[in-house]
């Protein structure tokens, strides 16, 4: 199903949660709404579900206005952040709930309901636990019950609010991969909300980065990570070094290299001299031989070498905070970096933005 | 603006009831409260002044009425502080320590709540009365408890026994022992720990419990009625005086004394509401 | 939905459900906090002296009499009639309170209306108002010439000086028990389970019946039991409105007092013990109910 979000605005008293927002989700897509808390991502998800109502704008499901229909009529599967399981019902009764509240003339026979529920429970691998109560389940199991319950009504779209937020790291990672495979098999249009960039980048077909009730960028995980459209996306996704620099005539000089400044909305960079920020990913910092190439002198302050990449903190002349670099382990060993050592660094890639207009 | 119109097609939120249903439910609830709670309260004051302000003042200035007021205050003045000390001690032992049989102890403390006040009076008559277990011995010592002030105080203490502990136990349970342990680790002795750390945390809950304890102590009827002997001017508390006047068909005087007790109830409710409103988070968690 | 399953890898990580909490060890866990001995000692001393010892006296006193005497006193027609009225009226009043108490809690938690805070405070009036005052007020209101009695008399309903009057007084006394146990549970009910029910297609009524009501039921039953227990022993608010006709509108606590006044200690002790035993038997299911509801509604 195609979901169109059409110029949605939502206010809570004085606070504007969503500002004139547009979004289109394609059939079978798995989309992540990613942003810090207060960015409006959960509000947007709840408006799509019909749990909340926009002050302005429309939500279209396959081209028809969903605003006419209440949440129960929209056939959305909603998985709540804290699962919202019915604590007085068994796993089985929880999953069957959506089938049992159908008006009598349209309701399936009891035996059919039971069959459908058991099939769903085996899909989420909880058929053994059908008779348990939610309080007798672990977090990951509750999560899967919530998912099975949402799927039971054969939703046209699956909406998940921070689906892994309440789980510990290990469970979260495995459940994430499992959900991705489940989605691929069912090809059900799905939207999930997360504040965890790793989750969004690993799981989603497309990532919608939100901030302050507006969309900063929409793109594939690769696009948003490698080509952040705005300084916000740069800082929000992945580790980043932000360095003050001076832009003059649209260009900035950084560690001996000239970088062309750009703006996030494509408007021309103001001419003249102005302050700006350069963004460099840690893995784009290289250690060079100063006799062959121009760079910045730096001193190694700390090395964390556990794992496949080594993280090196560097004090660079003229920069008040430490700069972080990442090297593959092999390269780190070859260079033989040590705390206190003097080195010269350069940036393999960097982008420069003038300060935000607002 | 075309998009601006669409919010009108939103229906009733799926998470609440229609206006009509809401209005009906509110109306029904208010009708019930009005008939069962407001009317009796209004009736007390209306009846009290039915024969005019003069009759009202006379009824209250009557020496026998004043004696009943005095006895009521004496009983409360003894019962409330003792139950306050007990409540604090019991809550301290129960919430700051882990021991076996704790839930049994809590159940026993709650016991007077589930015992009929008449039975509360009865047990003291059976213990201290002329034909009671200790009756002959008390008689030989020339001590009278039943049909005398000590019996009234004892019965009042019994029925108000759990009030303070009841308020404090959940509150202190919720607060845990970390702050007291911190105080101890910083060198405070037991009394300092209690006075400077525990007491400030429970003071409003304590006041709340005392308030309810006092209201019940002054208003207790059944238990006191059994042990009092109804001796006018000597062993009659205010509620008992209300009964006597009522049974003598002296309604206006009866309601006049009753109106004093009703005022006490209203003041208690106001103070209670004020405490809940102002310090709700410092009272027991469930009320938070 | 595709029939195939995304299986295999999940088996390995079923994170364990939380283990049930167990407390073991000696009689008392060691603590750095002082004062256990003195506070515990005083607690037990005071409890024993004021409550347990006198209660024991009741049992001892009852044991002074022969079985025949006890049986005769406990099952005298007048006593049986009093039990029947006390239990019957207390039960009916508790049922009425279950309904209206639930309604009042719902309205107070979910809706906004003028003077809500005052109404909320008024619910506690039966706790704060001395029972004798409530008794004479209710008797006056429901007497044939009273404000309410005047309305009911023409249609043939007599409340004051009948068993119906007993029920009215017990409804007054029991209301706060139901409201004050149901209200906090309703308040703590997570909005998201209702949203979940709505998103699964449940109507508002279905959500109430299948999701909200079962969650509140344990608390409501606890409130019901508390109101019932309180009503059983209630004296002050009842005797003025009841009329106190033997065999008709005489409640058990009043019968105890009458026996005492006649120096029939055996009768008083027997009826008192019977009622006490029943109260204890009532406490038991209340505790079981509370434990059960706490287990069932454990944090999800």
mmCIF file of C-alpha atoms in Angstrom, chain A residues 243 254-256 285-291 293-301 313-323 340-347:
data_model
loop_
_atom_site.group_PDB
_atom_site.id
_atom_site.type_symbol
_atom_site.label_atom_id
_atom_site.label_comp_id
_atom_site.label_asym_id
_atom_site.label_seq_id
_atom_site.Cartn_x
_atom_site.Cartn_y
_atom_site.Cartn_z
ATOM 1 C CA UNK A 243 35.823 22.057 13.064
ATOM 2 C CA UNK A 254 41.351 23.092 5.798
ATOM 3 C CA UNK A 255 44.623 21.482 6.750
ATOM 4 C CA UNK A 256 46.290 22.598 3.510
ATOM 5 C CA UNK A 285 41.345 11.256 8.535
ATOM 6 C CA UNK A 286 44.650 9.991 7.215
ATOM 7 C CA UNK A 287 48.136 10.013 8.655
ATOM 8 C CA UNK A 288 50.565 11.411 6.112
ATOM 9 C CA UNK A 289 54.215 12.020 5.582
ATOM 10 C CA UNK A 290 54.687 15.783 6.039
ATOM 11 C CA UNK A 291 57.545 15.901 3.585
ATOM 12 C CA UNK A 293 52.030 16.449 1.417
ATOM 13 C CA UNK A 294 50.654 19.406 3.304
ATOM 14 C CA UNK A 295 48.731 18.553 6.483
ATOM 15 C CA UNK A 296 48.100 19.528 10.054
ATOM 16 C CA UNK A 297 50.519 18.720 12.866
ATOM 17 C CA UNK A 298 48.912 16.787 15.695
ATOM 18 C CA UNK A 299 49.812 14.859 18.822
ATOM 19 C CA UNK A 300 48.340 11.454 19.711
ATOM 20 C CA UNK A 301 46.572 11.779 23.062
ATOM 21 C CA UNK A 313 42.280 10.932 19.761
ATOM 22 C CA UNK A 314 44.430 13.722 18.469
ATOM 23 C CA UNK A 315 45.259 17.192 19.689
ATOM 24 C CA UNK A 316 45.504 19.435 16.659
ATOM 25 C CA UNK A 317 47.044 22.864 16.804
ATOM 26 C CA UNK A 318 44.464 25.638 16.788
ATOM 27 C CA UNK A 319 41.491 23.354 17.531
ATOM 28 C CA UNK A 320 40.219 23.560 21.105
ATOM 29 C CA UNK A 321 38.777 20.036 21.262
ATOM 30 C CA UNK A 322 40.262 16.649 20.411
ATOM 31 C CA UNK A 323 39.901 15.224 16.918
ATOM 32 C CA UNK A 340 52.410 11.328 22.861
ATOM 33 C CA UNK A 341 53.654 10.778 19.373
ATOM 34 C CA UNK A 342 53.702 13.710 16.935
ATOM 35 C CA UNK A 343 52.032 13.063 13.604
ATOM 36 C CA UNK A 344 50.687 14.935 10.609
ATOM 37 C CA UNK A 345 47.104 14.411 9.536
ATOM 38 C CA UNK A 346 45.028 15.270 6.491
ATOM 39 C CA UNK A 347 41.392 14.826 5.499
#
